[in-house]
Coordinates of C-alpha atoms in Angstrom, one line a residue:
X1 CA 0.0 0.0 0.0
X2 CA 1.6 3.5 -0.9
X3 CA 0.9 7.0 0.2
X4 CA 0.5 9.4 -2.1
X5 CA -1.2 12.9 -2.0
X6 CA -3.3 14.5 -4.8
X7 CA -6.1 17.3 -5.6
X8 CA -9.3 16.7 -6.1
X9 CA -12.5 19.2 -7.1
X10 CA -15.5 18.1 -6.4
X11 CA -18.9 19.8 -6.2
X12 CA -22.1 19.7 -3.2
X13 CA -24.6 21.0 -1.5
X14 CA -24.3 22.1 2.3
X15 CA -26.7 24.4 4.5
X16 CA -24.1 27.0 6.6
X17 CA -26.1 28.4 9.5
X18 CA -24.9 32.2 9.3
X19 CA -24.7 33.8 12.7
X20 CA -28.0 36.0 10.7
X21 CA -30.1 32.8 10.1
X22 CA -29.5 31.5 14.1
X23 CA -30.5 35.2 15.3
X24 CA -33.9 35.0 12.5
X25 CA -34.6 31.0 14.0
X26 CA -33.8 32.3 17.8
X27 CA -36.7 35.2 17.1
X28 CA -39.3 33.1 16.0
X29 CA -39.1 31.4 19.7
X30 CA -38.8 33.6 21.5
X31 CA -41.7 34.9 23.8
X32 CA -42.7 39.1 23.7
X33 CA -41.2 39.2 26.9
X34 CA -37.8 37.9 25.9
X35 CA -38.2 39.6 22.7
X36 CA -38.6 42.8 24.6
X37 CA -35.4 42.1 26.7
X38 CA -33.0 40.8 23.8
X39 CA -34.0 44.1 21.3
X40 CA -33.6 46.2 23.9
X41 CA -29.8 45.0 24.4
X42 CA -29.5 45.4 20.4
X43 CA -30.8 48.7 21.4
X44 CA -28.2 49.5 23.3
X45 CA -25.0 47.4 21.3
X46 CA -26.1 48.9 17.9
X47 CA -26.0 52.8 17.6
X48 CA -27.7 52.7 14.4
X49 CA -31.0 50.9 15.6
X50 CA -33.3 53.5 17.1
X51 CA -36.8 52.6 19.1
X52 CA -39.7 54.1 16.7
X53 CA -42.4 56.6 19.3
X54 CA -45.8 56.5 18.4
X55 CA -46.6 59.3 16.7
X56 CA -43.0 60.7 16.0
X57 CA -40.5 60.8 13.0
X58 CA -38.5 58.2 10.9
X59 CA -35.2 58.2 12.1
X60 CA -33.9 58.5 8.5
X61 CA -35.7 61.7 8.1
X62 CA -33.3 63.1 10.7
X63 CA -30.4 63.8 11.8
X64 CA -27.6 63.1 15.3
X65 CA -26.0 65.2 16.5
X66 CA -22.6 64.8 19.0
X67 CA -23.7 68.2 20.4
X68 CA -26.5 69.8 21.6
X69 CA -28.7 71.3 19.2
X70 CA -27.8 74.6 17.7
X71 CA -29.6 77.3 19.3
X72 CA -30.9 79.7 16.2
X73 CA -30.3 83.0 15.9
X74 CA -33.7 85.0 17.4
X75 CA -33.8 88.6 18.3
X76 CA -35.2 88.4 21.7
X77 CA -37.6 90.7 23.6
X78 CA -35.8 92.5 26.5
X79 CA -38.3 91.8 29.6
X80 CA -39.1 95.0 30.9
X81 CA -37.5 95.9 34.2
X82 CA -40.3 96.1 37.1
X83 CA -40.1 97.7 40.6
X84 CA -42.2 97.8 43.3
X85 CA -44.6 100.9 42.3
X86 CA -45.8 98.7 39.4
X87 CA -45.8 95.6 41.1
X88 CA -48.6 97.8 43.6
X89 CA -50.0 99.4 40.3
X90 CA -50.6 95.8 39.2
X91 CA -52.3 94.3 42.2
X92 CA -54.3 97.0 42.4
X93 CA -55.7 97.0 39.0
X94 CA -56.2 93.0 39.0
X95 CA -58.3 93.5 42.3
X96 CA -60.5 96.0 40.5
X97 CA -60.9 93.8 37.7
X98 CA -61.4 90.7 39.4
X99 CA -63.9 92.2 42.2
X100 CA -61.9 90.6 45.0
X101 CA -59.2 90.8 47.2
X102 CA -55.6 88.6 46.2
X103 CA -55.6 87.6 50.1
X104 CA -58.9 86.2 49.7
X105 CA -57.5 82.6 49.6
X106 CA -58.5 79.4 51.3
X107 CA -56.6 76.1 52.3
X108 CA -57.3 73.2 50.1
X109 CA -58.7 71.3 52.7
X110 CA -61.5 73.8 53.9
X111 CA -60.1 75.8 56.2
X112 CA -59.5 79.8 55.1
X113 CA -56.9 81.2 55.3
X114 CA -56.4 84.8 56.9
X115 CA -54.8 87.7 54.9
X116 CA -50.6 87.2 54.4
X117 CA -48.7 90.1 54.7
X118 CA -47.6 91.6 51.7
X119 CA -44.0 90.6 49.5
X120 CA -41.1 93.1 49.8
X121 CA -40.2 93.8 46.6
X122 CA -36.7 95.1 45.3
X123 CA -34.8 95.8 42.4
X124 CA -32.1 93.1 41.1
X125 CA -31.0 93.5 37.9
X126 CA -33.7 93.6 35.9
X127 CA -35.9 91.0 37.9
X128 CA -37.7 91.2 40.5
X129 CA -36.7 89.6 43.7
X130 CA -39.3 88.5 46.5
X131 CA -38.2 88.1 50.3
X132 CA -38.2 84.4 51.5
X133 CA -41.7 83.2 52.1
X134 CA -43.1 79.8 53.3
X135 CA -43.8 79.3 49.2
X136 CA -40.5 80.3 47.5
X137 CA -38.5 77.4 47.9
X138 CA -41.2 75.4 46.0
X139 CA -40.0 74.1 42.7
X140 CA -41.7 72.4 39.9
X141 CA -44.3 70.4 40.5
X142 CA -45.1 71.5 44.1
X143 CA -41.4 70.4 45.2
X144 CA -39.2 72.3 47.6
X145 CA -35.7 73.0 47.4
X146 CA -35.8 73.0 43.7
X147 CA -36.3 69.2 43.6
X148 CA -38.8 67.2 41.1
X149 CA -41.1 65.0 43.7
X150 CA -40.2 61.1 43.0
X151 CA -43.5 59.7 43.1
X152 CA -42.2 56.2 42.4
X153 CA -40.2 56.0 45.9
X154 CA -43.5 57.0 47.8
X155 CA -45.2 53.6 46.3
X156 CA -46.7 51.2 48.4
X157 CA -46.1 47.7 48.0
X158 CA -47.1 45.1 50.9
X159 CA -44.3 43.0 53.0
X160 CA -43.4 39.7 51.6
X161 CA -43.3 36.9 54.1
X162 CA -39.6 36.9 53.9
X163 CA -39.2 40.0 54.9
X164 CA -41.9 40.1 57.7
X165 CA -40.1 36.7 59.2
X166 CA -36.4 38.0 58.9
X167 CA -38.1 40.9 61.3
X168 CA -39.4 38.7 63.8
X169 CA -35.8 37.0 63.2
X170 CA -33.6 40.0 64.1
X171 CA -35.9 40.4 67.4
X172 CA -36.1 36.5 68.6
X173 CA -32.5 35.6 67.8
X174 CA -29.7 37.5 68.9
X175 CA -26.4 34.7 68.4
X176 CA -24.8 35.4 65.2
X177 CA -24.3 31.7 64.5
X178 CA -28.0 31.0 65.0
X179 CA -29.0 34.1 62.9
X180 CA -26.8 33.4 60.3
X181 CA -28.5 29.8 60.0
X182 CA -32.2 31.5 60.5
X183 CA -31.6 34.0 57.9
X184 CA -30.6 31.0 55.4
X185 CA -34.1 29.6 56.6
X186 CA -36.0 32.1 55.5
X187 CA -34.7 32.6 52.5
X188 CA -35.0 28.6 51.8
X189 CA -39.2 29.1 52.8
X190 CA -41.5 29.1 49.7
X191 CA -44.2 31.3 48.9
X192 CA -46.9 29.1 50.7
X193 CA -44.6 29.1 53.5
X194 CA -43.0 25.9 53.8
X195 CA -40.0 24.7 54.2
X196 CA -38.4 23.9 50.7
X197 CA -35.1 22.2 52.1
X198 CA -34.6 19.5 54.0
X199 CA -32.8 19.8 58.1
X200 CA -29.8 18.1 56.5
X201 CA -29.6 19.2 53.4
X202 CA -29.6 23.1 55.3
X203 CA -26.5 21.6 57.8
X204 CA -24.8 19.7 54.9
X205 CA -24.1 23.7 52.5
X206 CA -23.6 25.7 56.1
X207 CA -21.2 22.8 57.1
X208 CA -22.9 22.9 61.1
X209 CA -24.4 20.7 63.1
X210 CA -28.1 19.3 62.4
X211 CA -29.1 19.8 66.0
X212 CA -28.7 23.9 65.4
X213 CA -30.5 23.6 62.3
X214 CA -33.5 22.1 64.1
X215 CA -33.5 24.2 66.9
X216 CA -33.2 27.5 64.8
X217 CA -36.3 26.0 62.9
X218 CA -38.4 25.3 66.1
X219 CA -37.6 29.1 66.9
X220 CA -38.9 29.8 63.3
X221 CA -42.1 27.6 63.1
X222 CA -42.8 29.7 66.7
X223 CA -43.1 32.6 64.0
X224 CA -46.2 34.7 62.6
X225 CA -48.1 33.3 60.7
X226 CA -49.0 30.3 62.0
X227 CA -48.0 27.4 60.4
X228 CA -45.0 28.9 58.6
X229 CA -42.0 26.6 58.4
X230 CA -43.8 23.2 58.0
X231 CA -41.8 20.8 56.6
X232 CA -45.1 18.8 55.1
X233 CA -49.0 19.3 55.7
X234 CA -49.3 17.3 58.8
X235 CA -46.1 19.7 60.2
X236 CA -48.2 22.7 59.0
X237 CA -50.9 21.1 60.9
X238 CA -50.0 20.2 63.9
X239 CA -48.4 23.7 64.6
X240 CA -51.5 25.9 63.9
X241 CA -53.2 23.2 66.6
X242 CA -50.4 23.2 69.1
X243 CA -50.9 27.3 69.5
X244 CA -54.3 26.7 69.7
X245 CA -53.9 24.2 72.6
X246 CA -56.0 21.0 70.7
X247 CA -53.2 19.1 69.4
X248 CA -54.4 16.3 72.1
X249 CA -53.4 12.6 71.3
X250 CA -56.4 11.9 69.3
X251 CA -56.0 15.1 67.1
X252 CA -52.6 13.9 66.9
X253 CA -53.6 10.7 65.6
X254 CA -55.5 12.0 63.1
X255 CA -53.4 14.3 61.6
X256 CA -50.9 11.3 61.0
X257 CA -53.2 10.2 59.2
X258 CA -54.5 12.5 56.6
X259 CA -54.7 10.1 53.8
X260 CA -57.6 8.1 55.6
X261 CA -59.0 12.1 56.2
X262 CA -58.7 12.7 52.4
X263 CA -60.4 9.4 51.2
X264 CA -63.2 9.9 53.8
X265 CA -62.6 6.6 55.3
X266 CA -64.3 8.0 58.5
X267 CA -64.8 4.3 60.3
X268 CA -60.9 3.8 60.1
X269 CA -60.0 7.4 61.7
X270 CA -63.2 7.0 64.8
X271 CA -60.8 3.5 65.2
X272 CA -57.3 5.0 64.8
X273 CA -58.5 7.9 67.0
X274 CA -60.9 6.6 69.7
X275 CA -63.7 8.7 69.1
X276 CA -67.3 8.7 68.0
X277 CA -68.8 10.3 65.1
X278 CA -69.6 13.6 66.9
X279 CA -66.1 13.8 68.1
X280 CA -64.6 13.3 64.7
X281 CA -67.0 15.1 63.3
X282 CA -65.6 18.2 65.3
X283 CA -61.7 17.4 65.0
X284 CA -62.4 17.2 61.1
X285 CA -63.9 20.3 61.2
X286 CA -61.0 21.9 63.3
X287 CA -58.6 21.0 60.6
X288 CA -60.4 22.6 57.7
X289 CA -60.4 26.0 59.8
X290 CA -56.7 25.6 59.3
X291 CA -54.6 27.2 56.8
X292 CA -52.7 24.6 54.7
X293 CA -50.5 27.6 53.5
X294 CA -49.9 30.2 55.8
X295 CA -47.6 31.5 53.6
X296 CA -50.3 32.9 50.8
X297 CA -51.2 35.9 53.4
X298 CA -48.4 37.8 52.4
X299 CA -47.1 39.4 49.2
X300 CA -45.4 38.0 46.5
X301 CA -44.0 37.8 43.3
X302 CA -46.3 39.8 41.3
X303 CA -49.1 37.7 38.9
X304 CA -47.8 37.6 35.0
X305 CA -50.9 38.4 33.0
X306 CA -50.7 36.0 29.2
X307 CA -50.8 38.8 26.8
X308 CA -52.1 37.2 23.4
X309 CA -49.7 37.6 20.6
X310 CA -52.6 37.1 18.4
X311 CA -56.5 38.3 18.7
X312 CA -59.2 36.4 17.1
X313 CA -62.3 37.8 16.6
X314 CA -65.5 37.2 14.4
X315 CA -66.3 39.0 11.4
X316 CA -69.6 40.5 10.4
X317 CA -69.7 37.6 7.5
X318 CA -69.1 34.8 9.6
X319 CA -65.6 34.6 9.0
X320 CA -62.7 35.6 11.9
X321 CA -60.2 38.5 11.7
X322 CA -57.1 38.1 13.1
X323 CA -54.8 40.3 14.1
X324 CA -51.6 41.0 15.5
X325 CA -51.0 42.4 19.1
X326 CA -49.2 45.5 18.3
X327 CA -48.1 45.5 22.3
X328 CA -46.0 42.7 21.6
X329 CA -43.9 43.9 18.2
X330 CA -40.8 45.9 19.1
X331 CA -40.7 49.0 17.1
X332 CA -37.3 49.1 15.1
X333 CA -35.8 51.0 12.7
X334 CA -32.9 52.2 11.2
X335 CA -30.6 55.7 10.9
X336 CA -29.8 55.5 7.5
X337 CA -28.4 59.7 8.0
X338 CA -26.3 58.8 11.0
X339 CA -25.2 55.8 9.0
X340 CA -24.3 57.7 6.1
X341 CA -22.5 61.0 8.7
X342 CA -20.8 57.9 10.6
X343 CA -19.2 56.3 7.6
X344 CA -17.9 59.8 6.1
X345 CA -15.9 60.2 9.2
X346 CA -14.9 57.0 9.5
X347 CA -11.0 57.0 9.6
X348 CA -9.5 53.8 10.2
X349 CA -10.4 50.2 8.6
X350 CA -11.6 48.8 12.3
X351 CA -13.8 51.6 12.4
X352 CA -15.3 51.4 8.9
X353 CA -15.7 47.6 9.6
X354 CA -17.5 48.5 13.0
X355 CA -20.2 50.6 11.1
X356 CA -20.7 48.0 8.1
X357 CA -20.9 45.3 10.8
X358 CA -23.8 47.6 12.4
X359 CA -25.7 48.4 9.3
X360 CA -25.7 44.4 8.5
X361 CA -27.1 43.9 12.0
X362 CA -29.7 46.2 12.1
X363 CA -30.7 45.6 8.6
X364 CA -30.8 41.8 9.2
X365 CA -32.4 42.4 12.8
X366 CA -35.5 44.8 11.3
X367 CA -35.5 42.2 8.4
X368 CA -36.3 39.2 11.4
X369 CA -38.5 41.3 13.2
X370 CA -41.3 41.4 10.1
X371 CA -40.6 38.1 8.9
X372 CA -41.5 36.9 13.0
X373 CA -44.5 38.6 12.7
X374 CA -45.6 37.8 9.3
X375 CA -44.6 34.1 10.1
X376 CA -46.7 33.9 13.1
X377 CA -49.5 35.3 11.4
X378 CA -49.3 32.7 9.1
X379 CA -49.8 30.1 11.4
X380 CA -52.0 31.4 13.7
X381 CA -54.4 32.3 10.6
X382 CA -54.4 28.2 9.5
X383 CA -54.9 27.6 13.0
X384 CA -58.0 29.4 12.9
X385 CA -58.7 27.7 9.8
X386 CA -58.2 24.1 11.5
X387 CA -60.3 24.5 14.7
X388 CA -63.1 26.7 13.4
X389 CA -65.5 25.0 15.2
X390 CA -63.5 25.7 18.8
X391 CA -63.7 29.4 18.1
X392 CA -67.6 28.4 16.8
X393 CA -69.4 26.3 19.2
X394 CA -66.5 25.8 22.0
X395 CA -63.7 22.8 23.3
X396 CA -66.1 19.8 22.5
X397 CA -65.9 20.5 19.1
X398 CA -61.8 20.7 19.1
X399 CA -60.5 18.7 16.2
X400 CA -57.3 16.5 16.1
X401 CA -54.5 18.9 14.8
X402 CA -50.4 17.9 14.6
X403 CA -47.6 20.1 13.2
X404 CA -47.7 18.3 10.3
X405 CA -51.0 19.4 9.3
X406 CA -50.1 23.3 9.7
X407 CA -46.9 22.6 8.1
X408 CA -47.7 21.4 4.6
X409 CA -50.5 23.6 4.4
X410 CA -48.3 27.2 5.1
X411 CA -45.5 25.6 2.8
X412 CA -43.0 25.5 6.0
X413 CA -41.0 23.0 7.7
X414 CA -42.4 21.6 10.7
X415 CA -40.0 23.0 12.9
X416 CA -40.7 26.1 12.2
X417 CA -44.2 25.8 12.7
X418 CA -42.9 24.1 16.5
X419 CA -40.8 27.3 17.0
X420 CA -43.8 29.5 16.1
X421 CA -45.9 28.1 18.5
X422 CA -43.8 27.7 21.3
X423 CA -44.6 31.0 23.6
X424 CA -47.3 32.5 21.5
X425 CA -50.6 32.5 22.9
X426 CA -54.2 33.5 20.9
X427 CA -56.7 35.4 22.7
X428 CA -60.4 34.7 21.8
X429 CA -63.8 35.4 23.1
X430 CA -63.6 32.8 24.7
X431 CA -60.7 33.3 26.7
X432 CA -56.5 33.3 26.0
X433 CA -54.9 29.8 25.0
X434 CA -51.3 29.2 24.4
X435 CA -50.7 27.9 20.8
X436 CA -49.8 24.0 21.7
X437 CA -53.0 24.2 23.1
X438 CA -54.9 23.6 20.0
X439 CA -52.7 20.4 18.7
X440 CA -54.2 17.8 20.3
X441 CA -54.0 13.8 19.6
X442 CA -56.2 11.6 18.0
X443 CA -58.7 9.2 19.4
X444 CA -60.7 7.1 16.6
X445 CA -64.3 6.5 16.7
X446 CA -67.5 4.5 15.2
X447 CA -67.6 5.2 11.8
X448 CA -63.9 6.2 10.6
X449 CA -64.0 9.6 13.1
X450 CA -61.8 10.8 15.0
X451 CA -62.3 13.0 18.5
X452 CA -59.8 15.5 19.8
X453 CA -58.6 14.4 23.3
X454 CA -59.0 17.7 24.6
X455 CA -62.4 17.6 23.9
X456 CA -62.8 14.0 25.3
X457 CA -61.0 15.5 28.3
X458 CA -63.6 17.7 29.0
X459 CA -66.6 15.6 28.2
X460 CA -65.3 13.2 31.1
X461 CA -65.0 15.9 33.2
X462 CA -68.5 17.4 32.3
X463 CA -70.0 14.0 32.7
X464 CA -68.6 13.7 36.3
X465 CA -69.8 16.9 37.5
X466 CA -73.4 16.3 36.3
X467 CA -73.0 12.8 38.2
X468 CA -75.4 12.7 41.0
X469 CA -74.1 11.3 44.8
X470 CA -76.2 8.3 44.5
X471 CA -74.9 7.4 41.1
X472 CA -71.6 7.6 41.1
X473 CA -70.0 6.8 38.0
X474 CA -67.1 4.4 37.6
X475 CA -64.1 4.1 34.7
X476 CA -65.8 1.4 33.5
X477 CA -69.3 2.9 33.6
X478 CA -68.1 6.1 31.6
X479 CA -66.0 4.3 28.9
X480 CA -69.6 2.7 28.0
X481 CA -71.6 6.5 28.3
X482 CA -68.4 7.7 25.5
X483 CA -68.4 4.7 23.3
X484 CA -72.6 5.1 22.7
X485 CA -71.5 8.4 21.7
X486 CA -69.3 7.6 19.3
X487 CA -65.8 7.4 21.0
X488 CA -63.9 4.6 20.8
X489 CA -61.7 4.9 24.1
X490 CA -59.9 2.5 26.9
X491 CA -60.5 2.6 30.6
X492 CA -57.0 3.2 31.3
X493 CA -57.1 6.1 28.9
X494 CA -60.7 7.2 30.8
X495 CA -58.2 6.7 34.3
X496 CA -55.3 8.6 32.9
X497 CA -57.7 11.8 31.6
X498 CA -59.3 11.5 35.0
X499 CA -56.3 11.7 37.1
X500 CA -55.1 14.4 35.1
X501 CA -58.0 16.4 35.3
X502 CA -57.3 15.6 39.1
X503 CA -60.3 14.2 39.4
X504 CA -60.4 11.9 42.2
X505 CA -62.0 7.9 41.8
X506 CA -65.4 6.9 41.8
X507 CA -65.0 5.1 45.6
X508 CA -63.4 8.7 46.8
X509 CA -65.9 10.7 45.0
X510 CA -68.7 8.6 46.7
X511 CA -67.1 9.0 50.4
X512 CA -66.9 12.9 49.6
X513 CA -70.5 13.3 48.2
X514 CA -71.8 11.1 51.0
X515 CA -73.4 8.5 48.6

């Protein structure tokens, strides 16, 4: 075998993923939020981008300027010089005309207020000069001093738990070790006001000792509210009833037991506990006076509304108009003057290539900016399209969509349509629904039809609520009620819809509705 080396030309086809088609695929997933956030940093990278104002001019139709902006050449009006004859002539005439006296004022909140004693006036210059008063250090805006009032700072907002609990913290503990451990406590409680971390798990990343981990908590759990710093339910439990003074042995029993509590297996808790049925009857209702999450009393993290990237809406003709959120589309465009200025006085070849390497990004970022929106209107438009009975007559008539299905009719690849969907949500009169909501599986039926399983979802779940408590209604007896309707479906399948509808079984519906 020899070794020899040679040249070859040969000839193919490859797809090279520009750093401009991997910013135009990241767009299309992203969500209005993150959109927001990453053209705002383009903002702020790219000199040429500008933000386009409602109402205001293309940036192309003007001009930046390094400096401030020329001041242009006016003749002015000299103000005429005033002194303290004509300041008296004045006051006097505007009382005559008015029919009233100027120290005939009153307090805003009612009460009058008597005559003030009249301004010294002198000449300075050519204004006029007013002795200190209680009013003249009042700026703009009723501010005094000459500052602008921050109405922002002077917001209220209420105490998150953390906060109210490192309070009671600094007061209760006063060893730095202990505090140092208490403070890593609260920040490890959740918003419901558990305890997210295990004892040891808290001792293992502070490298101390478990016992002053759990002693520090038992100081904690002491805490307002009630409740706060439960490891699990029965935790939570048992400390709202220990301040209460009715966490006796047979309360104690039952809150060990809350699983029999929560399948209404009454007979097995009057056992466990020792009690008759009035007695239990009483403890149960004890514990559902309790709150399972003290935690939810106090403020926090504020509620993200879903703003629809899409509104649907029906026409007069039957038809639906859709329409894209303007909200959620940044407003970019391009400088093409400060472009053209920048590249003039461009001196050296890194600085020319910083300019072209701006234009190219702001071109190809306002380029992937209408393609995003033109794409997702697109798809949401075939979506429509698909479903038109959802939007029609509701969920039960929801039809069996994939990706393929929007794909090959838009003419895209099915990734794309995946990317489009992810994050985007449509907002009907009916409600807002994210876009994977309306691709839903198949399930077949008599006949050669097919159901949605969304809409199968919800007729099990509308089927259970109009059960009655003396007819409870099994797996088995609601696969039978769906197949004379025309569904071909499984009990297990009926069992997995129900449990994720959380929906509990027929035997624990039956204890709960007293059947």
């Amino acid at each position: 075998m020899s070794l020899s080396q040679r040249m070859e030309l040969r000839q193919g086809q490859s797809l090279v993923m520009t750093p401009q088609l991997l910013q135009a695929i990241k767009l299309l997933q992203l969500s209005h939020l993150d959109l927001v956030a990453y053209v705002d940093a383009e903002l702020e990278r790219n000199p040429l981008l500008e933000r386009h104002e409602e109402g205001g001019e293309a940036p192309d139709a003007r001009e930046r300027l390094d400096g401030p902006d020329p001041v242009p050449d006016v003749a002015r009006e000299e103000a005429p010089a005033w002194d303290a004859d004509t300041l008296t002539a004045d006051r006097s005439s505007l009382e005559s005309d008015l029919d009233t006296s100027l120290d005939n004022t009153f307090d805003p909140d009612g009460a009058a207020v008597g005559p003030q004693p009249e301004p010294q006036a002198f000449a300075e210059g050519d204004r006029l000069a007013l002795a200190p008063g209680p009013w003249t250090g009042v700026g703009p805006g009723g501010s005094f001093d000459g500052e602008e009032q921050d109405f922002e700072a002077r917001l209220t907002r209420e105490t998150t738990l953390a906060e109210h609990l490192a309070a009671q913290l600094d007061l209760a503990i006063t060893d730095p070790m202990e505090r140092l451990v208490g403070r890593f406590l609260v920040d490890a409680i959740d918003d419901a006001g558990w305890l997210a971390e295990s004892v040891e798990a808290v001792a293992e990343r502070l490298s101390c000792e478990v016992a002053l981990v759990e002693r520090v908590l038992a100081a904690i759990q002491r805490f307002d509210p009630s409740g706060v710093g439960a490891r699990d339910l029965a935790e939570c439990l048992a400390i709202q009833l220990r301040e209460k003074d009715r966490f006796d042995p047979a309360m104690q029993a039952l809150v060990s037991r809350l699983d029999l509590l929560a399948k209404r297996d009454l007979s097995a808790l009057k056992r466990l506990c020792g009690v008759d049925d009035e007695d239990l009857a009483d403890m149960i209702r004890e514990i559902r006076a309790l709150d399972p999450k003290p935690g939810r009393a106090f403020g926090g993290a504020p509620v993200e509304v879903l703003v629809p990237d899409v509104f649907v809406r029906p026409a007069p003709d039957g038809s639906w108009l859709i329409d894209l959120n303007p909200d959620t589309l940044p407003r970019v465009l391009m400088n093409q003057a400060y472009y053209s200025r920048v590249a003039r006085a461009a001196k050296s070849e890194t600085e020319r290539a910083f300019v072209t390497e701006c234009l190219q990004n702001a071109n190809w970022l306002t380029r992937s900016l209408d393609q995003r929106a033109k794409t997702i209107l697109k798809v949401a438009t075939e979506i429509v399209r698909q479903q038109d009975g959802f939007f029609a007559n509701g969920v039960t008539h929801l039809r069996p969509l994939n990706l393929r299905t929007i794909a090959d009719a838009i003419g895209m690849h099915e990734s794309t349509v995946s990317r489009v969907t992810s994050n985007k949500s449509i907002g009907t009169q009916r409600g807002v629904f994210e876009m994977k909501y309306f691709f839903t599986a198949a399930i077949s039926g008599t006949g050669g039809d097919q159901h949605s399983s969304e809409a199968v979802r919800h007729r099990i779940k509308q089927l259970i609520d109009a059960e009655r408590p003396t007819a409870i209604l099994s797996d088995d007896q609601l696969v039978k009620i769906l197949r004379g309707e025309g569904i071909d479906i499984a009990r297990r399948t009926v069992a997995k819809y129900r449990e994720s509808l959380r929906i509990p079984s027929s035997i624990e519906r039956r204890r709960a509705k007293g059947g």
